[in-house]
XYZ file of C-alpha atoms in Angstrom:
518
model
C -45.721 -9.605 -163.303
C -43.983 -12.157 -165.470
C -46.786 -12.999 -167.175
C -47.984 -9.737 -168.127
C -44.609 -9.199 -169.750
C -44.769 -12.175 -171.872
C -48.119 -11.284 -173.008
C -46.968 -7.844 -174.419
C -43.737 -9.477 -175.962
C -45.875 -12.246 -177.725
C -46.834 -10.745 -180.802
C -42.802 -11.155 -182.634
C -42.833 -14.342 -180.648
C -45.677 -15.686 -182.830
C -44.769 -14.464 -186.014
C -41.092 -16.361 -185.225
C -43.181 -19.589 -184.450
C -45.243 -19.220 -187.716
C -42.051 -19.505 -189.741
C -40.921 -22.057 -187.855
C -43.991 -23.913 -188.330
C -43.398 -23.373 -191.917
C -40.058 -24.192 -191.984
C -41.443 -27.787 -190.566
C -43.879 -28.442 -192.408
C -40.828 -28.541 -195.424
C -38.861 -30.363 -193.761
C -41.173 -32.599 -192.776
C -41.459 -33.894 -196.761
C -37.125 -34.439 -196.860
C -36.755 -35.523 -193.766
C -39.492 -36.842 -190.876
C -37.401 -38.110 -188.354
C -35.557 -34.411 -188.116
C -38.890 -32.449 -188.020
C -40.045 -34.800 -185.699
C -37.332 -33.886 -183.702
C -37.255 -30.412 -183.784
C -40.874 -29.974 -183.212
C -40.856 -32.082 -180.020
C -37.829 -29.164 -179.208
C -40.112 -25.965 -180.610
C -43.378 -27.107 -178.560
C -40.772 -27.425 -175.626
C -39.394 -23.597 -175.912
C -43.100 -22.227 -176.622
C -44.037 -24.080 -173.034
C -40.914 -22.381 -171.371
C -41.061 -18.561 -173.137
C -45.228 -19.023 -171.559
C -43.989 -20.669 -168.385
C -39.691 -20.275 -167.775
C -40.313 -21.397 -163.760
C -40.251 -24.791 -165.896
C -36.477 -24.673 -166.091
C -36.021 -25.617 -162.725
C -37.773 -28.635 -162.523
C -36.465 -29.669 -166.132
C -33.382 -29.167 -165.050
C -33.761 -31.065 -161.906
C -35.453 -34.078 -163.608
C -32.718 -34.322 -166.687
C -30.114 -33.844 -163.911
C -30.847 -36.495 -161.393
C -32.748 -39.431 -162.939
C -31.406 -42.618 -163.627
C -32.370 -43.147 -167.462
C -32.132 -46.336 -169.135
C -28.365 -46.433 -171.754
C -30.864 -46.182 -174.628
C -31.177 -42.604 -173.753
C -28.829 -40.208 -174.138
C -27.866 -37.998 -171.725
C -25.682 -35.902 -173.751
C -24.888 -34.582 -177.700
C -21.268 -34.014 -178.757
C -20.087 -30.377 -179.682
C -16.643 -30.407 -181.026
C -14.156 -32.783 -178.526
C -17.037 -31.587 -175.517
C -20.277 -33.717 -174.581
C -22.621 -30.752 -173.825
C -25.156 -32.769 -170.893
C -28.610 -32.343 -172.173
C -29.608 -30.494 -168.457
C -26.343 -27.670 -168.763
C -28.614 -25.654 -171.351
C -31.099 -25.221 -168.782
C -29.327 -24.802 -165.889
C -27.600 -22.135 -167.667
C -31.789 -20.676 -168.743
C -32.679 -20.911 -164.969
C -30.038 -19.215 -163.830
C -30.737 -16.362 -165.585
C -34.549 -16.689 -165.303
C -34.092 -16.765 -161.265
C -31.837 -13.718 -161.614
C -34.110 -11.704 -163.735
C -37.489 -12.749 -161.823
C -36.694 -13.163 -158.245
C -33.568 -11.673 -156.775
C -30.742 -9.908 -159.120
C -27.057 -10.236 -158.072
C -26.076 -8.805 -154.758
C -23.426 -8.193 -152.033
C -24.061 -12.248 -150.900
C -23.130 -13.268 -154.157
C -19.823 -11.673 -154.624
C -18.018 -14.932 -153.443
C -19.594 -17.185 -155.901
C -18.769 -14.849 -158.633
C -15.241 -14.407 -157.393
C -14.437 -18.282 -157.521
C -16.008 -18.163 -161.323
C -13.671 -15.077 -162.092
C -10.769 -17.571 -160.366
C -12.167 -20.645 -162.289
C -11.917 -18.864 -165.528
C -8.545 -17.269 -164.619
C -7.147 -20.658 -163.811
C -8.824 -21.989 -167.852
C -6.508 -19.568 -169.263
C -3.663 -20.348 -167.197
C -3.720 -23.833 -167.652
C -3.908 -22.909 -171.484
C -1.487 -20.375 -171.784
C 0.869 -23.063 -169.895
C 0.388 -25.584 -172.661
C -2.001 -27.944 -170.636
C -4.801 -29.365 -173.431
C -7.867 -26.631 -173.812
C -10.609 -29.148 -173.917
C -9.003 -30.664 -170.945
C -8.570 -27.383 -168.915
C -12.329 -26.440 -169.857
C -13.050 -29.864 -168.941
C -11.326 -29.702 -165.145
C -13.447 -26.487 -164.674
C -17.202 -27.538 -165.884
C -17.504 -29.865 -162.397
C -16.691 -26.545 -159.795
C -18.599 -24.582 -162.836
C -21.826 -26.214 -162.320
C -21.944 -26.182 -158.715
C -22.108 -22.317 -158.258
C -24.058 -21.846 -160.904
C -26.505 -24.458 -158.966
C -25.651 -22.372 -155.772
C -26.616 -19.230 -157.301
C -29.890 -20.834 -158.749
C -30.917 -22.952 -155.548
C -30.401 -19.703 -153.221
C -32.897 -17.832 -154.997
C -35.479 -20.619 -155.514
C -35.697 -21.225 -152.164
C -37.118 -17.928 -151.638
C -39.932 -18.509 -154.369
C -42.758 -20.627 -153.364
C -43.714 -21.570 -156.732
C -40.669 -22.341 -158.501
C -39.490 -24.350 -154.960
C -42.604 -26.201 -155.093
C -42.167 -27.303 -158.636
C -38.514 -28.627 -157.812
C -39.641 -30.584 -154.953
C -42.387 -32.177 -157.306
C -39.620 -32.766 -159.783
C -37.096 -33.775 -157.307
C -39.891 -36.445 -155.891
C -40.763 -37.525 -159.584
C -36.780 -38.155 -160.091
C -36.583 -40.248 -156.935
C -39.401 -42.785 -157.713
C -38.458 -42.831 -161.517
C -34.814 -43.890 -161.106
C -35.508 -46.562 -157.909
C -37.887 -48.094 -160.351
C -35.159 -47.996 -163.202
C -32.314 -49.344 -160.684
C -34.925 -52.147 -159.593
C -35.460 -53.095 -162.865
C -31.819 -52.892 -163.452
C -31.227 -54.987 -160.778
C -32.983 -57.703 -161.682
C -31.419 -57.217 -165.183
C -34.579 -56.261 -167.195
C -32.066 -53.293 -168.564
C -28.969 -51.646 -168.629
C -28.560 -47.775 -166.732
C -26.382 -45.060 -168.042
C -23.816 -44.929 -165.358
C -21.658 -47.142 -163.664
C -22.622 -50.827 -163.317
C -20.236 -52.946 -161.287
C -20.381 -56.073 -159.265
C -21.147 -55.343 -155.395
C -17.145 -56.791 -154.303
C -13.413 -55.442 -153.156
C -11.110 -55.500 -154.433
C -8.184 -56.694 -152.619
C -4.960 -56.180 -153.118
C -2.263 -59.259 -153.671
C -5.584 -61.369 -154.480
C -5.972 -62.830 -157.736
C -9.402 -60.823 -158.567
C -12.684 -60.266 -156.877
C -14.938 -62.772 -155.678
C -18.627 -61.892 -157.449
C -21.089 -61.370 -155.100
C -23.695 -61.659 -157.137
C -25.360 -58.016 -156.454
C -24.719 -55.121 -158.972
C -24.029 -51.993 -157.514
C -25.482 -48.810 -159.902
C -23.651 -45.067 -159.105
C -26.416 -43.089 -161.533
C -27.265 -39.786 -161.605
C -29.590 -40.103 -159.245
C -26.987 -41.274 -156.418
C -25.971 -38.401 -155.205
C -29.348 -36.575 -155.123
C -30.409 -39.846 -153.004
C -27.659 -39.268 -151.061
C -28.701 -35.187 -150.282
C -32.320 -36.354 -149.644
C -31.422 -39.135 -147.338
C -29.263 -36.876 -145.240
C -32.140 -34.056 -145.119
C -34.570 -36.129 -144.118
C -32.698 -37.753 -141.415
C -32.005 -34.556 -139.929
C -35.538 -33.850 -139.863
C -36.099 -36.763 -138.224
C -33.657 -36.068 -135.674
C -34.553 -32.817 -135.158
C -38.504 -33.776 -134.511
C -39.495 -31.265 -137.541
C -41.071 -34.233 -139.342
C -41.961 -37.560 -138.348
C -41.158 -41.072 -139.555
C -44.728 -41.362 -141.373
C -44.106 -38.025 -143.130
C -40.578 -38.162 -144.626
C -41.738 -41.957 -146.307
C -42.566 -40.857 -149.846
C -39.304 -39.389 -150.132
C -37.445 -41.225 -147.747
C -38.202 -45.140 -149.765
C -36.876 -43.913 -152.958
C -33.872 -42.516 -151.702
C -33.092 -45.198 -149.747
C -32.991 -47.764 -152.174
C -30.656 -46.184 -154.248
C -28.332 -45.278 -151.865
C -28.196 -48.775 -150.525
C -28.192 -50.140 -154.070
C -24.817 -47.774 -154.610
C -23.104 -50.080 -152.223
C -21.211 -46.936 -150.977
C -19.204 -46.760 -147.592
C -19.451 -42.788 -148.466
C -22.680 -43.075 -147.394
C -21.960 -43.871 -143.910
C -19.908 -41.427 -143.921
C -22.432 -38.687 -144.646
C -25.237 -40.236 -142.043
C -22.322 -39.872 -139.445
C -21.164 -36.583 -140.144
C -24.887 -35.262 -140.119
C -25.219 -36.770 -136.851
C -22.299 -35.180 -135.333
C -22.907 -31.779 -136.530
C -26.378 -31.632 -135.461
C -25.155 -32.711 -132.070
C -22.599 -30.123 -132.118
C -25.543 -27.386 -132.953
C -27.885 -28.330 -130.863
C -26.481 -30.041 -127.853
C -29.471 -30.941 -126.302
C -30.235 -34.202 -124.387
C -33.910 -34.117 -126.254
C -31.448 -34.041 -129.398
C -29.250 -36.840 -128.463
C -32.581 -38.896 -127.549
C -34.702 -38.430 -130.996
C -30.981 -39.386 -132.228
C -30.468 -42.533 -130.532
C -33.971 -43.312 -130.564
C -33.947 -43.166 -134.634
C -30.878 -44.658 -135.547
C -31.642 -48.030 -132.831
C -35.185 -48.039 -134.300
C -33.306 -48.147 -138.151
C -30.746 -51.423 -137.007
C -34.105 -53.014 -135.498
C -35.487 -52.716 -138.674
C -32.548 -53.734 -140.856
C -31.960 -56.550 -137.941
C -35.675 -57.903 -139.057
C -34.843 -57.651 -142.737
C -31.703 -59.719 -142.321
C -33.149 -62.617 -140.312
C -36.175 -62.933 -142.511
C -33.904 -62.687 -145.693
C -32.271 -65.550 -143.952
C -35.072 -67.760 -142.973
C -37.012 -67.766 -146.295
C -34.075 -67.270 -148.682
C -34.972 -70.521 -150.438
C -38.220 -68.679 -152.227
C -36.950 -66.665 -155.265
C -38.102 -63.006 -153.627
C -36.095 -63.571 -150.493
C -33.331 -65.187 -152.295
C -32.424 -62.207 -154.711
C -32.965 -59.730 -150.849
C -30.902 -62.358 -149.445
C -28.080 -61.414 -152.056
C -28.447 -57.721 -151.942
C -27.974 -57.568 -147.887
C -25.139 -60.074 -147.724
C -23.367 -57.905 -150.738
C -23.634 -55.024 -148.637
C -22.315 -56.203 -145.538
C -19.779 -57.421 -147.316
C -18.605 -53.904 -149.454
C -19.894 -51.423 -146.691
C -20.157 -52.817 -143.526
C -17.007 -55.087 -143.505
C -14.892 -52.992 -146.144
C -15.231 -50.373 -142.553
C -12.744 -52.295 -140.698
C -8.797 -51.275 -140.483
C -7.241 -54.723 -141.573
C -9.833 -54.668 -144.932
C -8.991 -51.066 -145.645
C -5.339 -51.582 -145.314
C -5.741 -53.717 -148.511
C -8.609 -52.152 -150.577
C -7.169 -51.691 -153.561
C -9.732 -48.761 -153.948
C -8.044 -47.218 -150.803
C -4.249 -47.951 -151.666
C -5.494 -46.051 -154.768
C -6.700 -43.172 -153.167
C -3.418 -43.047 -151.187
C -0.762 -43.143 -154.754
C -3.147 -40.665 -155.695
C -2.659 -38.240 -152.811
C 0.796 -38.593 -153.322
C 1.202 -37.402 -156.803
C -1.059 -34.649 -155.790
C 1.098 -33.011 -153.076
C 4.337 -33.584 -155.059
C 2.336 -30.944 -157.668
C 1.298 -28.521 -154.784
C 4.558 -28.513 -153.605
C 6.088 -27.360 -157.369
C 3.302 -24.479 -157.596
C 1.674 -24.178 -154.456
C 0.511 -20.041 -154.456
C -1.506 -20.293 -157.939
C -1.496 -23.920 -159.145
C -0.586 -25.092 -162.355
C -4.164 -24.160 -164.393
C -6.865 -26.181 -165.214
C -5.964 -29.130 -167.518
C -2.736 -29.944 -165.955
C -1.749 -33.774 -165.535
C -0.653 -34.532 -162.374
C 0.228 -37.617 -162.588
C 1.556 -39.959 -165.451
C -0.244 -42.201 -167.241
C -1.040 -45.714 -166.467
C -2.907 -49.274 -167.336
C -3.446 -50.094 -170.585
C -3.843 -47.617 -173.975
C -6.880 -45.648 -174.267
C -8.563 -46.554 -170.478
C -9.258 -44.408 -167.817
C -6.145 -44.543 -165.840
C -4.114 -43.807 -168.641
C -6.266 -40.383 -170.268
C -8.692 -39.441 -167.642
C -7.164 -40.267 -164.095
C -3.704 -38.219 -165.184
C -6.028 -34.721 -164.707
C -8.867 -36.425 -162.173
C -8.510 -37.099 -158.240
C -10.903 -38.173 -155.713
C -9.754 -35.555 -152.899
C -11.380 -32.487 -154.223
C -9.780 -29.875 -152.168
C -6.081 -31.853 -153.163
C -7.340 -30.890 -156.561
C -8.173 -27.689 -156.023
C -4.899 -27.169 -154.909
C -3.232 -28.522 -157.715
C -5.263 -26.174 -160.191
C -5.217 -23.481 -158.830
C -2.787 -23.013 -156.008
C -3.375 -21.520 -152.451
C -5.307 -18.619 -154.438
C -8.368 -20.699 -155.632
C -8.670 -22.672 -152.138
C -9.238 -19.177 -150.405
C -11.475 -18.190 -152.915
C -13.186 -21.598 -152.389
C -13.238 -21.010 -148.965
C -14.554 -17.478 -149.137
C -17.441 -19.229 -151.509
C -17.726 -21.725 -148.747
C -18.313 -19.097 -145.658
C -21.569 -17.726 -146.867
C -23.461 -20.665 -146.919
C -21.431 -21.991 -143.018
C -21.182 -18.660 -141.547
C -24.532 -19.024 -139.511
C -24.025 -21.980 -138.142
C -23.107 -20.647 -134.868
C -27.551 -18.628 -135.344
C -29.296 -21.426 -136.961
C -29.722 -23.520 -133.753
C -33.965 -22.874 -133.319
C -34.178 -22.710 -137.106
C -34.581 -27.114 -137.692
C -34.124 -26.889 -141.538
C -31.240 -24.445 -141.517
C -29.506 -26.971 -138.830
C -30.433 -29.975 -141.128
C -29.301 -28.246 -144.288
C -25.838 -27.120 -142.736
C -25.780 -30.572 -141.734
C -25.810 -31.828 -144.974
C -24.010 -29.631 -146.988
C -20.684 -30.050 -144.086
C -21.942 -34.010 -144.742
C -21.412 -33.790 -148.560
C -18.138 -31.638 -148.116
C -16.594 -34.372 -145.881
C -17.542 -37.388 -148.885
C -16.008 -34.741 -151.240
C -12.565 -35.306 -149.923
C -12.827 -39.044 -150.745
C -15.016 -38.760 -153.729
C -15.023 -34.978 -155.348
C -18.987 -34.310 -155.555
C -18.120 -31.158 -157.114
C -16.757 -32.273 -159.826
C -18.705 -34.358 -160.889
C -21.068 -32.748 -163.502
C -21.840 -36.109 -165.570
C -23.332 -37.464 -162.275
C -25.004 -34.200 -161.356
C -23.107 -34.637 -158.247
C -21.582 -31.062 -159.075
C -25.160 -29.677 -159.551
C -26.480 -31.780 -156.121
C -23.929 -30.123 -153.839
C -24.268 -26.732 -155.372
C -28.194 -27.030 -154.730
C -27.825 -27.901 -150.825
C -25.339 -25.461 -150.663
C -27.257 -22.366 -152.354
C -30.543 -23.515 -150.218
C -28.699 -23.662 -146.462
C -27.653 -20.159 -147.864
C -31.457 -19.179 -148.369
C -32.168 -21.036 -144.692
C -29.526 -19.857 -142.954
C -29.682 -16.022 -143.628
C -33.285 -16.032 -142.125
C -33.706 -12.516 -144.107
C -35.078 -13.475 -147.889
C -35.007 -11.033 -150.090
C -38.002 -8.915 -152.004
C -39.178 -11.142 -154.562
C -40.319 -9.444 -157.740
C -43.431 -11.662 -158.454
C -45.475 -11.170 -155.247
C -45.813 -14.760 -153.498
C -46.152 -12.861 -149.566
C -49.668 -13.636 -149.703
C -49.708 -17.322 -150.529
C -46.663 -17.942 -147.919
C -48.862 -16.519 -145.117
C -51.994 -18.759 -145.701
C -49.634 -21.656 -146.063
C -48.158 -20.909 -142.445
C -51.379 -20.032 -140.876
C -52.793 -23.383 -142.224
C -49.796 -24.893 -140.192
C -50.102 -26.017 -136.601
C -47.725 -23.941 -133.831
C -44.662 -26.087 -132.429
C -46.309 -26.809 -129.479
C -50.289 -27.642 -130.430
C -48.855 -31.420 -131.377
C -51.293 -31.043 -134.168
C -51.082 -32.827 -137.651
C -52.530 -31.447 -140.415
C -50.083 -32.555 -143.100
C -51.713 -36.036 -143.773
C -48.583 -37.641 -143.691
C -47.371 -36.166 -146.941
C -44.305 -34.541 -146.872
C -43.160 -35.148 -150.460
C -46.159 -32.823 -151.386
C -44.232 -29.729 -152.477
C -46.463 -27.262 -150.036
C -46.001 -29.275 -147.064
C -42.273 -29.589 -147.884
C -42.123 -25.918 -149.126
C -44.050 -24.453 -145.706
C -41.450 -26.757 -143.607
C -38.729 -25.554 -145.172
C -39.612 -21.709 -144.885
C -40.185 -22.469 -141.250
């Protein structure tokens, strides 16, 4: 047990946190603000060396949630900003590889694309491309196995998956409370803060629409949870009352993200599941749920309408009109033709196939500019945006040729590959749903490399779980949890008693944790 080998490895342990102790208690005299510091950080490694299944939801929590700009997110090493949840995503890793489930035959994909990602750093610095840039380009793809190889163990662990759904739920409520706030601009989020408009192109600037759209850390993990749930839904596994604790929170941030991407992920969800199930009782719950959602939003527009004179309804009022305007609106062909956003996109496409087509078998390395600089001095388009793109496969290309898309693929198949068996299996269908859903928004906006936003570490995480799902054949965990599994599903009703003894709770991590090993 893990336990029982901590308790036999504690004795050097506690003579290391006596001098420690010591060595506080001196610096406490030159210099309190320091010790305070550090002891807030030696109280937090004695609670993970006595309890490391902590990692997860630490990471999870320092990942995902929206914090206000006061606090930072990150400490500079060198010319890198090391994001405070990398450490222990890097710790959980090898905790879930040491405790539950070592490396195996499944994983030899994942570690293959590593071997190609680190290949493809030295390339790019052999080649001359910058070395903090080429580490840079690989830290996004980095992060998402490493999240894949974490989340496909977890799921198979009912105690460490339990404690990531709690964190994952506290995450949720703490950032829609922070965007709120934000919204109503009681603070300022780390992030991206924008006004809710399009840009258009040939106009003189963008018409304010008086709504603030917030892309956070915890966007993209709204985004994963929205599409989950909605599956669920669609699939009958839970019902509307059950998938509200989670289902609120992520919501509101994804409609306070102002993102047509989202759209985009609902309908590819949708169209999978269809595709995987092709049932009429499939095609029903779907209709059925998505008309009940535009009744709703219907009701929310006319009374947003009526009473927008009182200051609630007024500031509602705002939000729904900014979002038909941005997403609903910036849908149709005439407005896309001249979102500047879009024309963007499009140039950047371009310069990206003109660099496939110069090295198109291995790329040119990580690091390498694609495209030449632009805008002013010193701003994004003219450092960041030469080595960045928003089609993430495009990119992929450009790094690392022909050779790292097939390994990408290869990475890719494990998780997809039983589709074609999941069909009776409801959360394997709704978490290959999602994870095709968050590969499709990758070629417009590259989730995977996005390790600021956690998007990286989001897609990684649905990815590594449908794995888990989808096999149907978890492995032997090392820390016996077969017992507590079984009374959890014996507690649980059979698919066709219509029985409900969940209480409506499915952001409690058992009920969420005995759904999803169903």
């Amino acid at each position: 047990m893990v336990k029982q080998r901590l308790s036999t490895q504690s004795a050097p342990f506690l003579s290391c946190l006596a001098i420690a102790a010591g060595a506080l208690g001196i610096l406490a005299s030159t210099a309190p603000l320091v010790a305070g510091v550090a002891a807030i950080a030696l109280l937090l490694l004695v609670w993970l060396v006595r309890q490391p299944v902590a990692l997860v939801p630490i990471t999870i929590v320092l990942a995902t949630t929206a914090f206000p700009a006061a606090v930072p997110r990150a400490v500079s090493i060198g010319p890198l900003g090391i994001y405070l949840y990398e450490p222990f995503l890097a710790l959980a890793l090898c905790w879930s590889i040491a405790t539950i489930r070592g490396l195996d035959k499944r994983d030899i994909p994942a570690i293959l694309l590593l071997v190609g990602l680190a290949a493809s750093v030295v390339a790019g610095a052999v080649s001359g491309n910058p070395t903090a840039q080429a580490l840079n380009d690989a830290r996004g793809p980095l992060v998402m196995v490493l999240s894949y190889l974490i989340a496909a163990r977890i799921i198979e662990q009912p105690t460490a998956r339990r404690y990531a759904l709690i964190a994952l739920g506290v995450s949720l409520w703490v950032s829609t409370i922070m965007i709120l706030l934000a919204s109503l601009g009681w603070l300022e989020l780390s992030g991206r803060t924008e006004d809710a408009s399009l840009v258009e192109a040939g106009s003189s600037g963008n018409v304010a629409t008086g709504a603030a759209r917030f892309l956070t850390s915890a966007t993209h993990s709204a985004l994963a949870v929205l599409c989950v749930l909605f599956a669920l839904l669609v699939l009958r596994k839970i019902t509307a009352q059950q998938s509200l604790p989670c289902l609120v929170p992520a919501a509101i941030i994804t409609f306070l993200s102002f993102s047509r991407n989202s759209l985009l992920a609902l309908l590819t969800v949708a169209v999978v599941i269809l595709m995987l199930r092709r049932t009429t009782r499939t095609a029903v719950a779907l209709f059925t749920r998505t008309t009940g959602v535009a009744i709703l939003v219907g009701i929310a527009l006319i009374a947003t309408n009526v009473f927008s004179g009182l200051s609630a309804f007024d500031f509602l009022h705002t939000q729904f009109q900014a979002y038909s305007h941005r997403v609903l609106e910036g849908l149709d062909g005439q407005t896309l033709e001249r979102d500047t956003s879009v024309l963007y996109r499009e140039s950047e496409n371009s310069y990206l196939r003109e660099a496939i087509a110069e090295s198109p078998v291995v790329g040119h390395g990580m690091g390498y500019p694609y495209r030449p600089a632009s805008g002013e001095p010193g701003s994004f388009f003219a450092t960041s945006a030469r080595y960045y793109a928003h089609d993430f496969f495009l990119w992929m290309l450009v790094k690392t040729g022909v050779v790292g898309i097939i390994l990408l693929a290869a990475f890719l198949y494990v998780p997809l590959r039983g589709t074609a068996g999941v069909k009776r299996n409801r959360p394997a269908v709704a978490f290959v749903a999602t994870s095709i859903a968050l590969l499709a928004v990758s070629s417009v906006a590259p989730m995977p490399l996005g390790f600021e936003s956690a998007a990286a570490l989001v897609i990684g995480t649905i990815l590594g779980a449908t794995t888990g799902l989808a096999s149907g054949r978890p492995s032997k965990i090392r820390e016996s949890h077969s017992q507590p599994v079984r009374a959890v599903r014996n507690r649980q009703p059979g698919p066709r008693s219509g029985g409900n003894n969940h209480n409506g709770r499915p952001c409690d991590a058992r009920h969420v944790g005995a759904e999803i090993s169903n």
